[in-house]
């Protein structure tokens, strides 16, 4: 049997996915997801949830390419939601006095406050992403053309793509220097290792998971790189159309309008690459896997435990939840019984003597 066929025959491939969150890992299998968070006392808090993809309700949204666009939007929403869940789970016991502004927000928005904050954060994230990866590269190339008195022509897409990749690599490199981001990248590595261990069919233990690579072909990092490479190809073809590359106010709307198409095609490729191991997929997956050297780090045993717990909780049909709960209970620190003081012992002796 060829390696390709062997890969396709593995029923565990692609069943579960996840992401690193604040001091933990989120795992998702079908509509079920679980967020496991490591506490300071080494215990693990688990928050379960259900997310029904909208494409299950509307068959049209499940068609190839379209499903990738829908999945991208839903993944962003779920990512922000689970990040909020992990922050609440980790900082739940920390009580801070609310500021006047926070009290005003709570009074006017109530239970909807977190939804509003998440929506604003997501919109800001999208705007910053569009600015950095669409507007800024175009602005840099316009400036170079103005200084050099020449035009890039159809090569604009290539140089724009190179600038985008440079910005992305530099950004990841800089944020990875921050201690809390590095720790998140360690949980990212734990997520990949535990999924690889599960997909191999080996028993899910920290010792077994540790043996596997922290790089995974279906990672979001690989997806971003695939989108950048696809963008170079798509816009090279688009800029061959007369007038498409004539001015920024034409290029910018074209880039935004074609972005969903690139996202959809990129999703289909990532799904294909995750289930096929051949020269073609290895070649195009290589840049994303190289980039994971920055976005993942080797996890410790506690981080692997967290990832494994999250995976097991997200797959109740495969793993016995009662066993997982027992494991979680065992991780909780035992309460020490207060020792009897010397004074109480002396009082007891005195009482006995008085009785005698």
PDB file of C-alpha atoms in Angstrom, residues 52-329:
ATOM      1  CA  UNK A  52     -23.057  24.042  15.462  1.00  0.00           C
ATOM      2  CA  UNK A  53     -21.568  25.082  12.088  1.00  0.00           C
ATOM      3  CA  UNK A  54     -23.982  27.198  10.062  1.00  0.00           C
ATOM      4  CA  UNK A  55     -23.204  25.107   6.981  1.00  0.00           C
ATOM      5  CA  UNK A  56     -25.029  22.197   8.627  1.00  0.00           C
ATOM      6  CA  UNK A  57     -28.211  24.236   8.539  1.00  0.00           C
ATOM      7  CA  UNK A  58     -27.718  25.426   4.948  1.00  0.00           C
ATOM      8  CA  UNK A  59     -26.360  22.828   2.498  1.00  0.00           C
ATOM      9  CA  UNK A  60     -25.245  25.504   0.032  1.00  0.00           C
ATOM     10  CA  UNK A  61     -22.700  26.752   2.579  1.00  0.00           C
ATOM     11  CA  UNK A  62     -21.169  23.268   2.707  1.00  0.00           C
ATOM     12  CA  UNK A  63     -20.051  23.291  -0.926  1.00  0.00           C
ATOM     13  CA  UNK A  64     -16.280  23.247  -1.662  1.00  0.00           C
ATOM     14  CA  UNK A  65     -14.549  26.655  -1.415  1.00  0.00           C
ATOM     15  CA  UNK A  66     -17.725  28.221   0.066  1.00  0.00           C
ATOM     16  CA  UNK A  67     -17.360  26.025   3.162  1.00  0.00           C
ATOM     17  CA  UNK A  68     -13.800  27.318   3.580  1.00  0.00           C
ATOM     18  CA  UNK A  69     -14.995  30.931   3.677  1.00  0.00           C
ATOM     19  CA  UNK A  70     -17.741  30.075   6.170  1.00  0.00           C
ATOM     20  CA  UNK A  71     -15.345  28.011   8.283  1.00  0.00           C
ATOM     21  CA  UNK A  72     -12.839  30.884   8.389  1.00  0.00           C
ATOM     22  CA  UNK A  73     -15.440  33.304   9.777  1.00  0.00           C
ATOM     23  CA  UNK A  74     -16.787  30.758  12.278  1.00  0.00           C
ATOM     24  CA  UNK A  75     -13.259  29.856  13.392  1.00  0.00           C
ATOM     25  CA  UNK A  76     -12.495  33.504  14.114  1.00  0.00           C
ATOM     26  CA  UNK A  77     -15.678  33.853  16.172  1.00  0.00           C
ATOM     27  CA  UNK A  78     -15.008  30.625  18.087  1.00  0.00           C
ATOM     28  CA  UNK A  79     -11.367  31.629  18.666  1.00  0.00           C
ATOM     29  CA  UNK A  80     -12.336  34.896  20.325  1.00  0.00           C
ATOM     30  CA  UNK A  81     -15.011  33.108  22.351  1.00  0.00           C
ATOM     31  CA  UNK A  82     -12.682  30.389  23.659  1.00  0.00           C
ATOM     32  CA  UNK A  83      -9.957  32.932  24.447  1.00  0.00           C
ATOM     33  CA  UNK A  84     -12.501  34.729  26.616  1.00  0.00           C
ATOM     34  CA  UNK A  85     -13.550  31.429  28.215  1.00  0.00           C
ATOM     35  CA  UNK A  86      -9.937  30.515  29.034  1.00  0.00           C
ATOM     36  CA  UNK A  87      -9.279  33.962  30.527  1.00  0.00           C
ATOM     37  CA  UNK A  88     -12.360  33.622  32.754  1.00  0.00           C
ATOM     38  CA  UNK A  89     -11.353  30.089  33.781  1.00  0.00           C
ATOM     39  CA  UNK A  90      -7.802  31.143  34.663  1.00  0.00           C
ATOM     40  CA  UNK A  91      -8.621  34.454  36.369  1.00  0.00           C
ATOM     41  CA  UNK A  92     -11.983  33.482  37.819  1.00  0.00           C
ATOM     42  CA  UNK A  93     -10.792  33.588  41.411  1.00  0.00           C
ATOM     43  CA  UNK A  94      -9.083  36.969  41.034  1.00  0.00           C
ATOM     44  CA  UNK A  95     -11.361  39.751  42.216  1.00  0.00           C
ATOM     45  CA  UNK A  96     -10.552  43.324  41.226  1.00  0.00           C
ATOM     46  CA  UNK A  97     -12.518  46.446  42.025  1.00  0.00           C
ATOM     47  CA  UNK A  98     -14.314  47.727  38.934  1.00  0.00           C
ATOM     48  CA  UNK A  99     -13.453  51.167  37.597  1.00  0.00           C
ATOM     49  CA  UNK A 100     -16.199  53.748  37.042  1.00  0.00           C
ATOM     50  CA  UNK A 101     -16.061  53.073  33.305  1.00  0.00           C
ATOM     51  CA  UNK A 102     -16.391  49.305  33.850  1.00  0.00           C
ATOM     52  CA  UNK A 103     -19.355  49.867  36.166  1.00  0.00           C
ATOM     53  CA  UNK A 104     -20.991  52.102  33.531  1.00  0.00           C
ATOM     54  CA  UNK A 105     -20.491  49.439  30.842  1.00  0.00           C
ATOM     55  CA  UNK A 106     -21.910  46.712  33.097  1.00  0.00           C
ATOM     56  CA  UNK A 107     -24.938  48.845  33.946  1.00  0.00           C
ATOM     57  CA  UNK A 108     -25.745  49.668  30.317  1.00  0.00           C
ATOM     58  CA  UNK A 109     -24.784  46.415  28.582  1.00  0.00           C
ATOM     59  CA  UNK A 110     -25.185  43.806  31.317  1.00  0.00           C
ATOM     60  CA  UNK A 111     -24.785  40.225  30.076  1.00  0.00           C
ATOM     61  CA  UNK A 112     -24.078  41.455  26.542  1.00  0.00           C
ATOM     62  CA  UNK A 113     -20.877  43.239  27.628  1.00  0.00           C
ATOM     63  CA  UNK A 114     -18.532  40.386  26.701  1.00  0.00           C
ATOM     64  CA  UNK A 115     -20.225  39.922  23.316  1.00  0.00           C
ATOM     65  CA  UNK A 116     -19.736  43.620  22.553  1.00  0.00           C
ATOM     66  CA  UNK A 117     -16.083  43.521  23.628  1.00  0.00           C
ATOM     67  CA  UNK A 118     -15.451  40.411  21.511  1.00  0.00           C
ATOM     68  CA  UNK A 119     -17.134  41.975  18.476  1.00  0.00           C
ATOM     69  CA  UNK A 120     -15.085  45.175  18.782  1.00  0.00           C
ATOM     70  CA  UNK A 121     -11.866  43.164  19.233  1.00  0.00           C
ATOM     71  CA  UNK A 122     -12.656  41.044  16.175  1.00  0.00           C
ATOM     72  CA  UNK A 123     -13.440  44.089  14.022  1.00  0.00           C
ATOM     73  CA  UNK A 124     -10.221  45.791  15.148  1.00  0.00           C
ATOM     74  CA  UNK A 125      -8.276  42.612  14.398  1.00  0.00           C
ATOM     75  CA  UNK A 126      -9.698  42.416  10.877  1.00  0.00           C
ATOM     76  CA  UNK A 127      -8.982  46.113  10.230  1.00  0.00           C
ATOM     77  CA  UNK A 128      -5.393  45.802  11.463  1.00  0.00           C
ATOM     78  CA  UNK A 129      -4.923  42.673   9.337  1.00  0.00           C
ATOM     79  CA  UNK A 130      -6.254  44.406   6.215  1.00  0.00           C
ATOM     80  CA  UNK A 131      -4.045  47.411   6.901  1.00  0.00           C
ATOM     81  CA  UNK A 132      -0.865  45.403   7.460  1.00  0.00           C
ATOM     82  CA  UNK A 133      -1.277  42.780   4.751  1.00  0.00           C
ATOM     83  CA  UNK A 134      -3.215  44.577   2.006  1.00  0.00           C
ATOM     84  CA  UNK A 135      -2.833  48.349   2.285  1.00  0.00           C
ATOM     85  CA  UNK A 136       0.754  48.624   3.651  1.00  0.00           C
ATOM     86  CA  UNK A 137       2.481  46.408   1.007  1.00  0.00           C
ATOM     87  CA  UNK A 138       0.710  48.340  -1.759  1.00  0.00           C
ATOM     88  CA  UNK A 139       1.757  51.641  -0.184  1.00  0.00           C
ATOM     89  CA  UNK A 140       5.406  50.514   0.031  1.00  0.00           C
ATOM     90  CA  UNK A 141       5.441  49.447  -3.632  1.00  0.00           C
ATOM     91  CA  UNK A 142       3.806  52.732  -4.709  1.00  0.00           C
ATOM     92  CA  UNK A 143       6.535  54.616  -2.842  1.00  0.00           C
ATOM     93  CA  UNK A 144       9.294  52.541  -4.488  1.00  0.00           C
ATOM     94  CA  UNK A 145       7.754  53.152  -7.924  1.00  0.00           C
ATOM     95  CA  UNK A 146       7.576  56.890  -7.198  1.00  0.00           C
ATOM     96  CA  UNK A 147      11.213  57.030  -6.043  1.00  0.00           C
ATOM     97  CA  UNK A 148      12.551  54.794  -8.821  1.00  0.00           C
ATOM     98  CA  UNK A 149      10.370  56.207 -11.609  1.00  0.00           C
ATOM     99  CA  UNK A 150       9.322  52.745 -12.833  1.00  0.00           C
ATOM    100  CA  UNK A 151       6.392  50.319 -12.547  1.00  0.00           C
ATOM    101  CA  UNK A 152       6.353  46.752 -11.203  1.00  0.00           C
ATOM    102  CA  UNK A 153       3.579  45.713 -13.598  1.00  0.00           C
ATOM    103  CA  UNK A 154       2.454  42.098 -13.183  1.00  0.00           C
ATOM    104  CA  UNK A 155       5.393  41.527 -10.807  1.00  0.00           C
ATOM    105  CA  UNK A 156       3.617  43.722  -8.250  1.00  0.00           C
ATOM    106  CA  UNK A 157       1.772  40.666  -6.887  1.00  0.00           C
ATOM    107  CA  UNK A 158       5.068  38.823  -6.347  1.00  0.00           C
ATOM    108  CA  UNK A 159       6.778  41.686  -4.509  1.00  0.00           C
ATOM    109  CA  UNK A 160       3.609  42.445  -2.548  1.00  0.00           C
ATOM    110  CA  UNK A 161       3.518  38.801  -1.442  1.00  0.00           C
ATOM    111  CA  UNK A 162       7.169  38.930  -0.378  1.00  0.00           C
ATOM    112  CA  UNK A 163       6.474  42.042   1.729  1.00  0.00           C
ATOM    113  CA  UNK A 164       3.446  40.337   3.341  1.00  0.00           C
ATOM    114  CA  UNK A 165       5.499  37.284   4.250  1.00  0.00           C
ATOM    115  CA  UNK A 166       8.236  39.538   5.649  1.00  0.00           C
ATOM    116  CA  UNK A 167       5.738  41.455   7.812  1.00  0.00           C
ATOM    117  CA  UNK A 168       4.192  38.209   9.074  1.00  0.00           C
ATOM    118  CA  UNK A 169       7.531  36.577   9.936  1.00  0.00           C
ATOM    119  CA  UNK A 170       8.805  39.734  11.661  1.00  0.00           C
ATOM    120  CA  UNK A 171       5.585  40.097  13.656  1.00  0.00           C
ATOM    121  CA  UNK A 172       5.645  36.473  14.845  1.00  0.00           C
ATOM    122  CA  UNK A 173       9.354  36.719  15.697  1.00  0.00           C
ATOM    123  CA  UNK A 174       8.850  39.863  17.787  1.00  0.00           C
ATOM    124  CA  UNK A 175       5.794  38.652  19.730  1.00  0.00           C
ATOM    125  CA  UNK A 176       7.457  35.274  20.381  1.00  0.00           C
ATOM    126  CA  UNK A 177      10.065  37.148  22.468  1.00  0.00           C
ATOM    127  CA  UNK A 178       7.337  37.968  25.015  1.00  0.00           C
ATOM    128  CA  UNK A 179       7.256  35.431  27.858  1.00  0.00           C
ATOM    129  CA  UNK A 180       3.463  34.944  27.954  1.00  0.00           C
ATOM    130  CA  UNK A 181       3.284  34.571  24.162  1.00  0.00           C
ATOM    131  CA  UNK A 182       6.108  32.032  24.253  1.00  0.00           C
ATOM    132  CA  UNK A 183       4.138  30.090  26.856  1.00  0.00           C
ATOM    133  CA  UNK A 184       1.083  30.174  24.569  1.00  0.00           C
ATOM    134  CA  UNK A 185       3.281  28.807  21.778  1.00  0.00           C
ATOM    135  CA  UNK A 186       4.274  25.960  24.130  1.00  0.00           C
ATOM    136  CA  UNK A 187       0.595  25.086  24.556  1.00  0.00           C
ATOM    137  CA  UNK A 188       0.352  25.292  20.753  1.00  0.00           C
ATOM    138  CA  UNK A 189       3.079  22.650  20.539  1.00  0.00           C
ATOM    139  CA  UNK A 190       1.230  20.520  23.105  1.00  0.00           C
ATOM    140  CA  UNK A 191      -1.933  20.748  21.000  1.00  0.00           C
ATOM    141  CA  UNK A 192      -0.108  19.489  17.894  1.00  0.00           C
ATOM    142  CA  UNK A 193       1.667  16.670  19.732  1.00  0.00           C
ATOM    143  CA  UNK A 194      -1.494  15.355  21.391  1.00  0.00           C
ATOM    144  CA  UNK A 195      -3.430  15.421  18.094  1.00  0.00           C
ATOM    145  CA  UNK A 196      -0.578  13.598  16.342  1.00  0.00           C
ATOM    146  CA  UNK A 197      -0.521  11.002  19.125  1.00  0.00           C
ATOM    147  CA  UNK A 198      -4.291  10.491  18.810  1.00  0.00           C
ATOM    148  CA  UNK A 199      -4.135  10.223  15.008  1.00  0.00           C
ATOM    149  CA  UNK A 200      -1.400   7.597  15.268  1.00  0.00           C
ATOM    150  CA  UNK A 201      -3.666   5.416  17.422  1.00  0.00           C
ATOM    151  CA  UNK A 202      -1.240   5.366  20.342  1.00  0.00           C
ATOM    152  CA  UNK A 203      -2.460   5.693  23.934  1.00  0.00           C
ATOM    153  CA  UNK A 204      -2.859   9.342  24.920  1.00  0.00           C
ATOM    154  CA  UNK A 205      -0.310   9.971  27.666  1.00  0.00           C
ATOM    155  CA  UNK A 206       2.158  12.854  28.104  1.00  0.00           C
ATOM    156  CA  UNK A 207       5.071  10.440  27.603  1.00  0.00           C
ATOM    157  CA  UNK A 208       3.657   9.139  24.308  1.00  0.00           C
ATOM    158  CA  UNK A 209       2.604  12.571  23.024  1.00  0.00           C
ATOM    159  CA  UNK A 210       6.035  14.015  23.781  1.00  0.00           C
ATOM    160  CA  UNK A 211       7.588  11.741  21.118  1.00  0.00           C
ATOM    161  CA  UNK A 212       5.626  13.335  18.276  1.00  0.00           C
ATOM    162  CA  UNK A 213       6.492  16.413  16.236  1.00  0.00           C
ATOM    163  CA  UNK A 214       5.203  19.800  17.327  1.00  0.00           C
ATOM    164  CA  UNK A 215       4.639  20.641  13.630  1.00  0.00           C
ATOM    165  CA  UNK A 216       1.306  19.804  11.987  1.00  0.00           C
ATOM    166  CA  UNK A 217       0.226  20.269   8.322  1.00  0.00           C
ATOM    167  CA  UNK A 218      -3.307  21.418   9.241  1.00  0.00           C
ATOM    168  CA  UNK A 219      -2.078  24.209  11.514  1.00  0.00           C
ATOM    169  CA  UNK A 220      -3.422  27.742  11.104  1.00  0.00           C
ATOM    170  CA  UNK A 221       0.146  28.940  10.515  1.00  0.00           C
ATOM    171  CA  UNK A 222       0.348  26.721   7.435  1.00  0.00           C
ATOM    172  CA  UNK A 223      -3.058  28.012   6.340  1.00  0.00           C
ATOM    173  CA  UNK A 224      -1.851  31.638   6.463  1.00  0.00           C
ATOM    174  CA  UNK A 225       1.219  30.792   4.386  1.00  0.00           C
ATOM    175  CA  UNK A 226      -0.875  28.915   1.836  1.00  0.00           C
ATOM    176  CA  UNK A 227      -3.157  31.958   1.531  1.00  0.00           C
ATOM    177  CA  UNK A 228      -0.150  34.222   0.940  1.00  0.00           C
ATOM    178  CA  UNK A 229       1.235  31.949  -1.783  1.00  0.00           C
ATOM    179  CA  UNK A 230      -2.197  31.620  -3.385  1.00  0.00           C
ATOM    180  CA  UNK A 231      -2.550  35.396  -3.250  1.00  0.00           C
ATOM    181  CA  UNK A 232       0.629  35.813  -5.285  1.00  0.00           C
ATOM    182  CA  UNK A 233      -0.674  33.396  -7.925  1.00  0.00           C
ATOM    183  CA  UNK A 234      -4.223  34.808  -8.085  1.00  0.00           C
ATOM    184  CA  UNK A 235      -3.207  38.470  -8.237  1.00  0.00           C
ATOM    185  CA  UNK A 236      -0.482  37.809 -10.793  1.00  0.00           C
ATOM    186  CA  UNK A 237      -3.232  36.494 -13.072  1.00  0.00           C
ATOM    187  CA  UNK A 238      -5.602  39.349 -12.160  1.00  0.00           C
ATOM    188  CA  UNK A 239      -2.975  42.029 -12.813  1.00  0.00           C
ATOM    189  CA  UNK A 240      -2.581  40.700 -16.346  1.00  0.00           C
ATOM    190  CA  UNK A 241      -6.070  42.072 -17.059  1.00  0.00           C
ATOM    191  CA  UNK A 242      -5.759  45.539 -18.656  1.00  0.00           C
ATOM    192  CA  UNK A 243      -6.517  48.285 -16.122  1.00  0.00           C
ATOM    193  CA  UNK A 244      -6.570  45.991 -13.060  1.00  0.00           C
ATOM    194  CA  UNK A 245      -3.158  47.246 -11.923  1.00  0.00           C
ATOM    195  CA  UNK A 246      -3.544  50.884 -12.938  1.00  0.00           C
ATOM    196  CA  UNK A 247      -4.154  52.546  -9.545  1.00  0.00           C
ATOM    197  CA  UNK A 248      -4.428  51.800  -5.829  1.00  0.00           C
ATOM    198  CA  UNK A 249      -8.177  52.565  -5.741  1.00  0.00           C
ATOM    199  CA  UNK A 250      -8.672  49.699  -8.221  1.00  0.00           C
ATOM    200  CA  UNK A 251      -6.159  47.257  -6.702  1.00  0.00           C
ATOM    201  CA  UNK A 252      -7.363  47.647  -3.105  1.00  0.00           C
ATOM    202  CA  UNK A 253     -11.042  46.751  -3.754  1.00  0.00           C
ATOM    203  CA  UNK A 254      -9.925  43.857  -5.983  1.00  0.00           C
ATOM    204  CA  UNK A 255      -7.724  42.454  -3.204  1.00  0.00           C
ATOM    205  CA  UNK A 256     -10.554  42.676  -0.665  1.00  0.00           C
ATOM    206  CA  UNK A 257     -13.151  41.201  -3.050  1.00  0.00           C
ATOM    207  CA  UNK A 258     -10.905  38.261  -4.000  1.00  0.00           C
ATOM    208  CA  UNK A 259      -9.812  37.537  -0.421  1.00  0.00           C
ATOM    209  CA  UNK A 260     -12.773  35.176   0.290  1.00  0.00           C
ATOM    210  CA  UNK A 261     -11.904  33.148  -2.829  1.00  0.00           C
ATOM    211  CA  UNK A 262      -8.293  32.776  -1.665  1.00  0.00           C
ATOM    212  CA  UNK A 263      -9.491  31.772   1.826  1.00  0.00           C
ATOM    213  CA  UNK A 264     -11.836  29.145   0.352  1.00  0.00           C
ATOM    214  CA  UNK A 265      -9.179  27.611  -1.909  1.00  0.00           C
ATOM    215  CA  UNK A 266      -6.633  27.684   0.926  1.00  0.00           C
ATOM    216  CA  UNK A 267      -9.030  25.796   3.199  1.00  0.00           C
ATOM    217  CA  UNK A 268      -9.563  23.072   0.598  1.00  0.00           C
ATOM    218  CA  UNK A 269      -5.807  22.672   0.198  1.00  0.00           C
ATOM    219  CA  UNK A 270      -5.171  22.462   3.954  1.00  0.00           C
ATOM    220  CA  UNK A 271      -7.852  19.770   4.298  1.00  0.00           C
ATOM    221  CA  UNK A 272      -6.341  17.891   1.352  1.00  0.00           C
ATOM    222  CA  UNK A 273      -2.791  18.205   2.697  1.00  0.00           C
ATOM    223  CA  UNK A 274      -3.891  16.978   6.119  1.00  0.00           C
ATOM    224  CA  UNK A 275      -5.106  13.697   4.604  1.00  0.00           C
ATOM    225  CA  UNK A 276      -2.494  13.158   1.868  1.00  0.00           C
ATOM    226  CA  UNK A 277       1.239  12.758   2.232  1.00  0.00           C
ATOM    227  CA  UNK A 278       3.023  13.070  -1.116  1.00  0.00           C
ATOM    228  CA  UNK A 279       5.675  15.192  -2.851  1.00  0.00           C
ATOM    229  CA  UNK A 280       3.122  17.838  -3.902  1.00  0.00           C
ATOM    230  CA  UNK A 281       1.661  18.431  -0.426  1.00  0.00           C
ATOM    231  CA  UNK A 282       5.087  18.250   1.254  1.00  0.00           C
ATOM    232  CA  UNK A 283       6.444  20.931  -1.106  1.00  0.00           C
ATOM    233  CA  UNK A 284       3.607  23.411  -0.577  1.00  0.00           C
ATOM    234  CA  UNK A 285       3.280  22.659   3.142  1.00  0.00           C
ATOM    235  CA  UNK A 286       7.001  23.170   3.812  1.00  0.00           C
ATOM    236  CA  UNK A 287       6.928  26.995   4.337  1.00  0.00           C
ATOM    237  CA  UNK A 288       4.098  26.723   6.876  1.00  0.00           C
ATOM    238  CA  UNK A 289       5.867  23.906   8.718  1.00  0.00           C
ATOM    239  CA  UNK A 290       9.081  25.966   8.812  1.00  0.00           C
ATOM    240  CA  UNK A 291       7.106  28.884  10.238  1.00  0.00           C
ATOM    241  CA  UNK A 292       5.821  26.637  13.019  1.00  0.00           C
ATOM    242  CA  UNK A 293       9.363  26.689  14.393  1.00  0.00           C
ATOM    243  CA  UNK A 294       8.402  30.165  15.625  1.00  0.00           C
ATOM    244  CA  UNK A 295       4.718  29.627  16.470  1.00  0.00           C
ATOM    245  CA  UNK A 296       5.248  26.408  18.454  1.00  0.00           C
ATOM    246  CA  UNK A 297       7.689  25.492  21.219  1.00  0.00           C
ATOM    247  CA  UNK A 298       8.375  22.258  23.073  1.00  0.00           C
ATOM    248  CA  UNK A 299       5.780  21.831  25.858  1.00  0.00           C
ATOM    249  CA  UNK A 300       6.370  20.470  29.342  1.00  0.00           C
ATOM    250  CA  UNK A 301       4.494  17.539  30.892  1.00  0.00           C
ATOM    251  CA  UNK A 302       1.805  19.729  32.491  1.00  0.00           C
ATOM    252  CA  UNK A 303       1.037  21.419  29.165  1.00  0.00           C
ATOM    253  CA  UNK A 304       0.769  18.043  27.448  1.00  0.00           C
ATOM    254  CA  UNK A 305      -1.651  16.904  30.163  1.00  0.00           C
ATOM    255  CA  UNK A 306      -3.820  19.960  29.491  1.00  0.00           C
ATOM    256  CA  UNK A 307      -3.915  19.289  25.735  1.00  0.00           C
ATOM    257  CA  UNK A 308      -4.741  15.607  26.269  1.00  0.00           C
ATOM    258  CA  UNK A 309      -7.524  16.434  28.747  1.00  0.00           C
ATOM    259  CA  UNK A 310      -9.023  18.933  26.277  1.00  0.00           C
ATOM    260  CA  UNK A 311      -8.908  16.368  23.466  1.00  0.00           C
ATOM    261  CA  UNK A 312     -10.523  13.627  25.545  1.00  0.00           C
ATOM    262  CA  UNK A 313     -13.282  15.943  26.787  1.00  0.00           C
ATOM    263  CA  UNK A 314     -14.029  17.060  23.220  1.00  0.00           C
ATOM    264  CA  UNK A 315     -14.536  13.421  22.182  1.00  0.00           C
ATOM    265  CA  UNK A 316     -16.959  11.882  24.715  1.00  0.00           C
ATOM    266  CA  UNK A 317     -17.912   9.151  22.222  1.00  0.00           C
ATOM    267  CA  UNK A 318     -14.294   7.976  22.091  1.00  0.00           C
ATOM    268  CA  UNK A 319     -13.076   8.567  25.654  1.00  0.00           C
ATOM    269  CA  UNK A 320     -14.863   7.804  28.938  1.00  0.00           C
ATOM    270  CA  UNK A 321     -15.659  11.143  30.566  1.00  0.00           C
ATOM    271  CA  UNK A 322     -15.910   9.535  33.998  1.00  0.00           C
ATOM    272  CA  UNK A 323     -12.262   8.475  33.746  1.00  0.00           C
ATOM    273  CA  UNK A 324     -11.278  11.979  32.642  1.00  0.00           C
ATOM    274  CA  UNK A 325     -13.168  13.519  35.575  1.00  0.00           C
ATOM    275  CA  UNK A 326     -11.400  11.129  37.951  1.00  0.00           C
ATOM    276  CA  UNK A 327      -8.076  12.213  36.479  1.00  0.00           C
ATOM    277  CA  UNK A 328      -9.034  15.871  36.938  1.00  0.00           C
ATOM    278  CA  UNK A 329     -10.016  15.201  40.553  1.00  0.00           C
TER     279      UNK A 329
END
